[in-house]
mmCIF file of C-alpha atoms in Angstrom:
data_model
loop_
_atom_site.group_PDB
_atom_site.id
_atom_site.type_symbol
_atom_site.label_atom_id
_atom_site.label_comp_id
_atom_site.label_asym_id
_atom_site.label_seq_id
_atom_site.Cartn_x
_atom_site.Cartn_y
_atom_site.Cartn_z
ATOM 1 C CA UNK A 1 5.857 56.084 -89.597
ATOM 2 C CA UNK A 2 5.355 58.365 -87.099
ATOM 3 C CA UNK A 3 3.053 60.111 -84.451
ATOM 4 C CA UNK A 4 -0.606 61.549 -86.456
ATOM 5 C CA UNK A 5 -2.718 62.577 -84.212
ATOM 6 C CA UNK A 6 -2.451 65.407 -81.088
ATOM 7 C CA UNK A 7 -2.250 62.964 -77.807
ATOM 8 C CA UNK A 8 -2.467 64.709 -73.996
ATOM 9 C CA UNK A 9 -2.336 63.606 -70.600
ATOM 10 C CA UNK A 10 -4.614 60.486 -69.792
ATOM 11 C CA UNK A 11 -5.046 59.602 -73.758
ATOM 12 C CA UNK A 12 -5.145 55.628 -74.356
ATOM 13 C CA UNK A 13 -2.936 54.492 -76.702
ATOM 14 C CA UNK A 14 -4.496 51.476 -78.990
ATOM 15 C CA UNK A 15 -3.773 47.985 -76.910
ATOM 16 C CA UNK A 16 -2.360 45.093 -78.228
ATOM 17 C CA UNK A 17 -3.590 41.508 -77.710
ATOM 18 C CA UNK A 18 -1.991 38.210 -77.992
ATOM 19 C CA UNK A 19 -2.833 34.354 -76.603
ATOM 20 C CA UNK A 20 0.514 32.778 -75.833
ATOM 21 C CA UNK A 21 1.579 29.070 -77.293
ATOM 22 C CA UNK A 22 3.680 27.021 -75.860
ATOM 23 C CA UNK A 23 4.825 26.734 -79.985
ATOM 24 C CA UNK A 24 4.988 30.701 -79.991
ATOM 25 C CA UNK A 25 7.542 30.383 -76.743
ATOM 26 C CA UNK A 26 9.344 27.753 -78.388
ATOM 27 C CA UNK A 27 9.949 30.041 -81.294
ATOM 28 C CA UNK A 28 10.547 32.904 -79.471
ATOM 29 C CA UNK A 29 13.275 30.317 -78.084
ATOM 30 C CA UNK A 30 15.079 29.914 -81.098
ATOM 31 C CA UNK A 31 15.027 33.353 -82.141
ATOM 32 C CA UNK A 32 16.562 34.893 -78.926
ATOM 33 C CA UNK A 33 19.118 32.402 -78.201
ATOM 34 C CA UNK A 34 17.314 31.877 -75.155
ATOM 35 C CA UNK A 35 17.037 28.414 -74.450
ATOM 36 C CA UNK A 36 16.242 28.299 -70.617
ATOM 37 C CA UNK A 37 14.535 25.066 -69.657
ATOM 38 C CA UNK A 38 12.048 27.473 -67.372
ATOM 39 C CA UNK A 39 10.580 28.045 -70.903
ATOM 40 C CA UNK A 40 10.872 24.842 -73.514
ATOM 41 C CA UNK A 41 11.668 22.079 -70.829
ATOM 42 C CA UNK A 42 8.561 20.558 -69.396
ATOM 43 C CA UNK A 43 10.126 18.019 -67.221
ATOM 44 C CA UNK A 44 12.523 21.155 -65.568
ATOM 45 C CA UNK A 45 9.677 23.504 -65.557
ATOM 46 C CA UNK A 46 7.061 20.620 -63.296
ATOM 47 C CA UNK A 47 9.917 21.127 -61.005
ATOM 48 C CA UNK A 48 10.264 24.528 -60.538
ATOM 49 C CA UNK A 49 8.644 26.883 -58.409
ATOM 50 C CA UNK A 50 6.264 27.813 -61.199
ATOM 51 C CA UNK A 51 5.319 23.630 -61.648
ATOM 52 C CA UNK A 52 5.259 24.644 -65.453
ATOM 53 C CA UNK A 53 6.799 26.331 -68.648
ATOM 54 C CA UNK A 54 6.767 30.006 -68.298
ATOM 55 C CA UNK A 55 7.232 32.832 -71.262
ATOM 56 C CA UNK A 56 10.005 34.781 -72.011
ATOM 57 C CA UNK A 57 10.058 38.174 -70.106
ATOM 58 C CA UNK A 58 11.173 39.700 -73.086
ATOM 59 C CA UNK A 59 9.086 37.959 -75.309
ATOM 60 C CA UNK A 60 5.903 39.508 -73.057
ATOM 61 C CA UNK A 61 7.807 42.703 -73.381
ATOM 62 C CA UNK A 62 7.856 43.078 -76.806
ATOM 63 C CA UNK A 63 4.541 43.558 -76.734
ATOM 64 C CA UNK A 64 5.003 47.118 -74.836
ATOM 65 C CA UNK A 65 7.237 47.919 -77.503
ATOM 66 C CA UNK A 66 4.797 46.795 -79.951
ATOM 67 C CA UNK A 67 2.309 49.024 -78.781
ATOM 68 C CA UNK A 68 4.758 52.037 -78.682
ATOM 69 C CA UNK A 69 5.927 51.661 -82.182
ATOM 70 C CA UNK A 70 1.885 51.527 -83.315
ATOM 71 C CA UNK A 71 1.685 54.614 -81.254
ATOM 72 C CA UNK A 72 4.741 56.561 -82.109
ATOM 73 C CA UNK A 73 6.474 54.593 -85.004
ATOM 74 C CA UNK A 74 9.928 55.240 -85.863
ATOM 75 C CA UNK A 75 10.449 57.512 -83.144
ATOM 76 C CA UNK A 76 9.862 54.807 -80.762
ATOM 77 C CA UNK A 77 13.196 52.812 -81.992
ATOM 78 C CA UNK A 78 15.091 56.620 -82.360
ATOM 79 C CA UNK A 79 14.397 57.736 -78.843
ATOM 80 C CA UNK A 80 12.271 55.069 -76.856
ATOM 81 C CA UNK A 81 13.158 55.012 -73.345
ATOM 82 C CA UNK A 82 11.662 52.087 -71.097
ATOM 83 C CA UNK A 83 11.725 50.383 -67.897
ATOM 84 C CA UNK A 84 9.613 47.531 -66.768
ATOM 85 C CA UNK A 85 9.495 45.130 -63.528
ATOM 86 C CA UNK A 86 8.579 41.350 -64.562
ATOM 87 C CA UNK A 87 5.873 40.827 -61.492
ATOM 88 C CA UNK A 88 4.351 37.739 -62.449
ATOM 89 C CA UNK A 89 5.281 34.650 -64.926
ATOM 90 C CA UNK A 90 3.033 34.205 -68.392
ATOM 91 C CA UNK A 91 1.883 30.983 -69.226
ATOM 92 C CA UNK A 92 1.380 29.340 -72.597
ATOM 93 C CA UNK A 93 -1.955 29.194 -72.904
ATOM 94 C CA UNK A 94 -2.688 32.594 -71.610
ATOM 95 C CA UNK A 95 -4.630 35.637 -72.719
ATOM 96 C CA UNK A 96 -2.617 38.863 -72.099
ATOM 97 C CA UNK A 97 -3.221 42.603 -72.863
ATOM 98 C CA UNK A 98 -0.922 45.643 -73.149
ATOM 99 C CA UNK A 99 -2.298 48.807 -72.665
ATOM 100 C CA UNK A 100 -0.874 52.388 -72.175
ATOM 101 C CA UNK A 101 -1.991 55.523 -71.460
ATOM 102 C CA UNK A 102 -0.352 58.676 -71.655
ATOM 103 C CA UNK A 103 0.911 59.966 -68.134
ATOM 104 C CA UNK A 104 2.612 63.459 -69.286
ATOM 105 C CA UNK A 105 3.324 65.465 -72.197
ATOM 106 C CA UNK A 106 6.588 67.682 -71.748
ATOM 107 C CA UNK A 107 8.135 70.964 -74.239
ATOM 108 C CA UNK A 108 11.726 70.034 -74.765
ATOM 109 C CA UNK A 109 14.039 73.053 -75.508
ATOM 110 C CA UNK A 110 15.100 73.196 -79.178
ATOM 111 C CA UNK A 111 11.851 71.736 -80.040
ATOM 112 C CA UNK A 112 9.985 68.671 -79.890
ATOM 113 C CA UNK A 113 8.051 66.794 -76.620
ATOM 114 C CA UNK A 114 9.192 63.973 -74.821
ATOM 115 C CA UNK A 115 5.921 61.681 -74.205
ATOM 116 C CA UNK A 116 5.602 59.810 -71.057
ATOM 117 C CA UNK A 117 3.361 56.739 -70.815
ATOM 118 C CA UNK A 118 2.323 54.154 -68.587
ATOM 119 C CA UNK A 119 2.169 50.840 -69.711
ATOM 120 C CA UNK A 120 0.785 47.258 -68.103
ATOM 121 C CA UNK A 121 0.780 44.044 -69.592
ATOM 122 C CA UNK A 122 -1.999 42.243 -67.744
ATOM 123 C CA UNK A 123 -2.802 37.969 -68.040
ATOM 124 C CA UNK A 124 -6.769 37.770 -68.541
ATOM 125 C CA UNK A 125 -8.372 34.984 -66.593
ATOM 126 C CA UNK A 126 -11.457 34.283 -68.587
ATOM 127 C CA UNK A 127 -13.710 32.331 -65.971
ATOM 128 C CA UNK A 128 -17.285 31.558 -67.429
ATOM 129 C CA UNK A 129 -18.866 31.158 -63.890
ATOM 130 C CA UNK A 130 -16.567 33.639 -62.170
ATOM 131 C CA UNK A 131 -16.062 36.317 -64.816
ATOM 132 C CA UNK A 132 -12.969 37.687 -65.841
ATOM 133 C CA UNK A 133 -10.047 38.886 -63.684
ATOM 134 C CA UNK A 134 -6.561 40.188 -64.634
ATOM 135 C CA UNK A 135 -2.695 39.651 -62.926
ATOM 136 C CA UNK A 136 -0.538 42.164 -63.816
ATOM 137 C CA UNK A 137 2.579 40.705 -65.769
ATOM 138 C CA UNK A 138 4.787 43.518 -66.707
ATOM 139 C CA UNK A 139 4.554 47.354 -65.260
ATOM 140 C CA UNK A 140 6.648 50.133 -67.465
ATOM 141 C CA UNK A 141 7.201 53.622 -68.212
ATOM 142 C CA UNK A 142 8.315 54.402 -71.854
ATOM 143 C CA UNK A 143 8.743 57.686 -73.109
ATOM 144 C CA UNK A 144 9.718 58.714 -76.291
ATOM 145 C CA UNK A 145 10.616 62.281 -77.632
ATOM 146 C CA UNK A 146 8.392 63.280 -80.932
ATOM 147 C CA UNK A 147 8.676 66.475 -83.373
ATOM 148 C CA UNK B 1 22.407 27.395 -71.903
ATOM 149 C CA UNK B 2 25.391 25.594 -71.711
ATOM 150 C CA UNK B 3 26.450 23.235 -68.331
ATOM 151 C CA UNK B 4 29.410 24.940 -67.692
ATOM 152 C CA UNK B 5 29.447 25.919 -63.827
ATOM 153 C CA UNK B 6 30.267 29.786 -63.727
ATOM 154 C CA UNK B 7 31.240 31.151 -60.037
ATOM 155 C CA UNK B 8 29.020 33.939 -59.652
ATOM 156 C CA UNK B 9 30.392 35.163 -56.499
ATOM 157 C CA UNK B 10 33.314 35.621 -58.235
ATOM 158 C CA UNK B 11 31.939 38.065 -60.655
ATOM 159 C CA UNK B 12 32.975 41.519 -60.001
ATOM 160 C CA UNK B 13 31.401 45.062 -60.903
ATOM 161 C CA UNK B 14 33.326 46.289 -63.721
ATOM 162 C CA UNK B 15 33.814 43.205 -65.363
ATOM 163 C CA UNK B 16 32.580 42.718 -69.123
ATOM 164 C CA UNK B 17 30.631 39.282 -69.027
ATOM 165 C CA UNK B 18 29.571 39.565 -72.553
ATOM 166 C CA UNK B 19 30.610 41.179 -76.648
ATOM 167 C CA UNK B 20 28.456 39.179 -79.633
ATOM 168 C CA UNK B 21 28.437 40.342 -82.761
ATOM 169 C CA UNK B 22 24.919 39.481 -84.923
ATOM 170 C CA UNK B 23 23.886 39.824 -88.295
ATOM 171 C CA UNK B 24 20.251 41.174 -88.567
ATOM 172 C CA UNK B 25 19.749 39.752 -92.216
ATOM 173 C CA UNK B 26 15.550 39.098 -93.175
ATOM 174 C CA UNK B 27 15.779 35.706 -92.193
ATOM 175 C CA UNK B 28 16.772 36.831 -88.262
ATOM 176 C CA UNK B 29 14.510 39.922 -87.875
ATOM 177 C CA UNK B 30 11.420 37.833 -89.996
ATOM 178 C CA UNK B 31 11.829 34.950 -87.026
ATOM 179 C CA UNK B 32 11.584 37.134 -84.156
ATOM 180 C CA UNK B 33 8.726 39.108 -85.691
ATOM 181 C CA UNK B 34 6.904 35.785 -86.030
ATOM 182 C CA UNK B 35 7.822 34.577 -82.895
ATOM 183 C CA UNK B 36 6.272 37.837 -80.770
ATOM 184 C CA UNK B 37 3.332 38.503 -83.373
ATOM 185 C CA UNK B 38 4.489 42.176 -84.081
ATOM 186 C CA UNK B 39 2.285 44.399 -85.660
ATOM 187 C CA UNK B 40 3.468 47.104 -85.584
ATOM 188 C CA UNK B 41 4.433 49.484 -88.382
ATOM 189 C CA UNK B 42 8.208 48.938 -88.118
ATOM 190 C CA UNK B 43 7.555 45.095 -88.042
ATOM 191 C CA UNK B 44 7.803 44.026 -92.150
ATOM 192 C CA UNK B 45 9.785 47.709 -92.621
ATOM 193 C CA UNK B 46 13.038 47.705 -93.511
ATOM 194 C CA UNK B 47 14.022 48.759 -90.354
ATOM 195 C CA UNK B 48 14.345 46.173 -87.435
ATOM 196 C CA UNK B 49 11.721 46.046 -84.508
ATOM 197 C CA UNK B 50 13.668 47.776 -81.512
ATOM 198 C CA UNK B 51 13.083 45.153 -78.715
ATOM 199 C CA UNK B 52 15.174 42.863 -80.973
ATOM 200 C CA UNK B 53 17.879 44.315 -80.659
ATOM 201 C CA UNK B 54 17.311 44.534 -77.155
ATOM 202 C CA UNK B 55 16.901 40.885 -77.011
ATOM 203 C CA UNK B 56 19.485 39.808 -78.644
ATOM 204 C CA UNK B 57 21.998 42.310 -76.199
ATOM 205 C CA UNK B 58 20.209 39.987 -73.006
ATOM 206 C CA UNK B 59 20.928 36.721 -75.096
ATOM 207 C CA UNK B 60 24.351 37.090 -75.321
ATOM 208 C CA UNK B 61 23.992 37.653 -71.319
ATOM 209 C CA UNK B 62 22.420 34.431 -70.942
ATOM 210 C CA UNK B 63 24.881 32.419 -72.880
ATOM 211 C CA UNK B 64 27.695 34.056 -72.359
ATOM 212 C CA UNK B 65 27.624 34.072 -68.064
ATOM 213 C CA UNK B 66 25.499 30.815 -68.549
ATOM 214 C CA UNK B 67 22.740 31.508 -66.887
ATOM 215 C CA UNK B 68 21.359 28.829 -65.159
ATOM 216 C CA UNK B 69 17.990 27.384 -65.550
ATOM 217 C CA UNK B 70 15.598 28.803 -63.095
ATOM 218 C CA UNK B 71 17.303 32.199 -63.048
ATOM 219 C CA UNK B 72 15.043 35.216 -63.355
ATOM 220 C CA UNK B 73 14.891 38.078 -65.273
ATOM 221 C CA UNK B 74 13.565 41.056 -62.456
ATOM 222 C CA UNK B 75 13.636 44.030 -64.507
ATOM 223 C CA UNK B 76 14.910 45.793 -67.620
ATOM 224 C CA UNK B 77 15.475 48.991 -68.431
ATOM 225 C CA UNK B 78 16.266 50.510 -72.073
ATOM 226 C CA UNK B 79 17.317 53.453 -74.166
ATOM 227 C CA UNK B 80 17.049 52.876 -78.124
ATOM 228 C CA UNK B 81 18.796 55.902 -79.572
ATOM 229 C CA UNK B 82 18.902 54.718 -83.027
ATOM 230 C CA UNK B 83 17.210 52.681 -85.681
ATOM 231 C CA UNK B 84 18.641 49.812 -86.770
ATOM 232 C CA UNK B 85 18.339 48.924 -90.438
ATOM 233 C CA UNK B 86 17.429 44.661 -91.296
ATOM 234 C CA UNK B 87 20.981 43.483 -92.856
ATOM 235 C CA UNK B 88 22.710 45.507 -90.352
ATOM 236 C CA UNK B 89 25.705 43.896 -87.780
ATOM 237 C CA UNK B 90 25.337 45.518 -84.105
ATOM 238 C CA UNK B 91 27.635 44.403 -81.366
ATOM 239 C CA UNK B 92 26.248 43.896 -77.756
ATOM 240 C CA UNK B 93 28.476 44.373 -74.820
ATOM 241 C CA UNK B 94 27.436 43.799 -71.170
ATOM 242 C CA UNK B 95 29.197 44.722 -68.352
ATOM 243 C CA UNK B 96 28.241 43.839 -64.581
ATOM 244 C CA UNK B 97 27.378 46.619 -62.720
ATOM 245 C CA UNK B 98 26.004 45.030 -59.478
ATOM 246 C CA UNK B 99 26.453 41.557 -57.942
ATOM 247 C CA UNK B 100 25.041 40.996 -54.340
ATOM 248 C CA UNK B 101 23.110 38.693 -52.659
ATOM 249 C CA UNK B 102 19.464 38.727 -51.387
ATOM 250 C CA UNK B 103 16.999 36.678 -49.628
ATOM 251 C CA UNK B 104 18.912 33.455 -50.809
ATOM 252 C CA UNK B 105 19.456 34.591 -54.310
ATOM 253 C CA UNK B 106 22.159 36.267 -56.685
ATOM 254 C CA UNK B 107 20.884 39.756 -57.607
ATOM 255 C CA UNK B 108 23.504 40.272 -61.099
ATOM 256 C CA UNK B 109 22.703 43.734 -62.686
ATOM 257 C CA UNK B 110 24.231 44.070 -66.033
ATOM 258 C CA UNK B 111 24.937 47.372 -68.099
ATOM 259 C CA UNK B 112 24.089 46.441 -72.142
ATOM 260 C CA UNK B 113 25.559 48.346 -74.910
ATOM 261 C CA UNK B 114 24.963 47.960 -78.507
ATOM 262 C CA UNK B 115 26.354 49.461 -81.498
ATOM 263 C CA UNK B 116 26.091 49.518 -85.267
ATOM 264 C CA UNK B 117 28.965 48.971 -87.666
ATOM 265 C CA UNK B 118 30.120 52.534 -87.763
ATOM 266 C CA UNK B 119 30.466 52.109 -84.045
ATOM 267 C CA UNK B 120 27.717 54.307 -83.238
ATOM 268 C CA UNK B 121 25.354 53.261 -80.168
ATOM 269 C CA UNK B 122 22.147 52.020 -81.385
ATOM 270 C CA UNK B 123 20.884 51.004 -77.754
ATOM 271 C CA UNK B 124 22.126 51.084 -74.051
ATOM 272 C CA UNK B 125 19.951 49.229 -71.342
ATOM 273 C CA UNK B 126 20.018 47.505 -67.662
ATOM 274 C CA UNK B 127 19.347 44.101 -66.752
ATOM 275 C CA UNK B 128 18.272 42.701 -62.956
ATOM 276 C CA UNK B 129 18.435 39.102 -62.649
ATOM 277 C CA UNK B 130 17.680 36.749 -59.907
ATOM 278 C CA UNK B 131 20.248 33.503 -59.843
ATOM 279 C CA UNK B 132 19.308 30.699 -57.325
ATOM 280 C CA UNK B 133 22.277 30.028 -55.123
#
């Protein structure tokens, strides 16, 4: 596991895809240990700002790790680095994409190049009179240092 | 979640608010793999998909300062320096780093540490959650 192929600045790295369940959230509930009502509680959730179950942030997140371990593999989980802003709530039932592109490639002394990327996790609207249109979820910048 | 009332003003920088200890057997890594869909390479491999780890270090946040429904999580940052192998034990420490309030909420930020049974740091991160007040 591990990086194949040359990458430079402004290379896409292969997205990743997923519909999120309310069953998937749930899960995701009992996995974490994270059992806020925002997320499995229906009745808390109508009354909350959002007026309905929301995602886990980390849950959504994984998904930019996902993507940087299909990129970079094992070096992702030796050296990832990432930080990400939460800017908008995922609902079960949405469509959301994670994509990343490669912002900088830098020579690290003693060898090796730490690889900088961009990465947004965007909810897809799908709107058959309207069209599509995306929300950003999740912004982040991950690097990660390869041979 | 628990219902215990914690006073969050009281919280102070410095302060551990969190150590868990957690067995990453199959059974553990396999659910959050399912859960999140992973696909990647290291999901199935014998090692364990970083952001679980990472996961599992905010979890013992959330039960540990029980963390109110409606809190939310702003931002999070994280540094994996190691691999962590499925069957392995890591223990996740959290310590607050900031605690202030803004525009009518609790701003907590909370330094995570986790390390593997030879006590070596497997992961280090930063958590920013919102509490309502």
């Amino acid at each position: 596991m591990g990086i194949t192929a040359p990458v430079a600045a402004g290379d896409a790295l292969a997205s990743v895809q997923q519909l999120i369940t309310q069953e998937a959230v749930s899960a995701y509930a009992k996995a974490s240990g994270d059992f806020n009502p925002i997320h499995i509680d229906a009745e808390f959730a109508a009354g909350s700002h959002f007026g309905r179950r929301i995602a886990h942030g980390m849950m959504i997140a994984a998904t930019v790790s996902e993507l940087m371990a299909g990129a970079f593999g094992l070096d992702w989980a030796r050296s990832g680095k990432l930080k990400l802003r939460f800017r908008a709530p995922v609902f079960p039932g949405d469509q959301i994409e994670t994509r990343g592109t490669i912002k900088n490639v830098e020579g690290l002394e003693g060898g090796g190049r730490r690889i900088t990327c961009t990465v947004v996790t965007v909810r897809v609207r799908q709107d058959p009179e309207e069209g599509d249109s995306e929300e950003a979820a999740i912004t982040s910048l991950a690097s990660v240092v390869v041979a | 979640m628990n219902d215990t009332l914690v006073d969050y003003s009281s919280l102070a920088a410095g302060q551990s608010v969190s150590r868990q200890v957690y067995l990453l057997d199959a059974q553990t890594v396999s659910a959050y793999i399912a859960a999140v869909a992973d696909a990647s390479p290291i999901a199935g491999s014998e090692f364990v998909p970083p952001m679980a780890v990472a996961a599992l270090s905010v979890r013992g946040v959330v039960n540990d300062l029980r963390i109110p429904g409606g809190t939310l999580h702003l931002g999070q940052e994280i540094e994996f320096v190691d691999a962590v192998r499925v069957g392995e034990t890591i223990t996740c420490a959290a310590e607050l780093s900031q605690n202030s309030l803004r525009g009518g909420s609790r701003i907590l930020v909370v330094d995570l540490s986790v390390t593997a049974e030879d006590g070596k740091t497997v992961m280090t991160g930063k958590s920013t959650i919102s509490v309502p007040v």
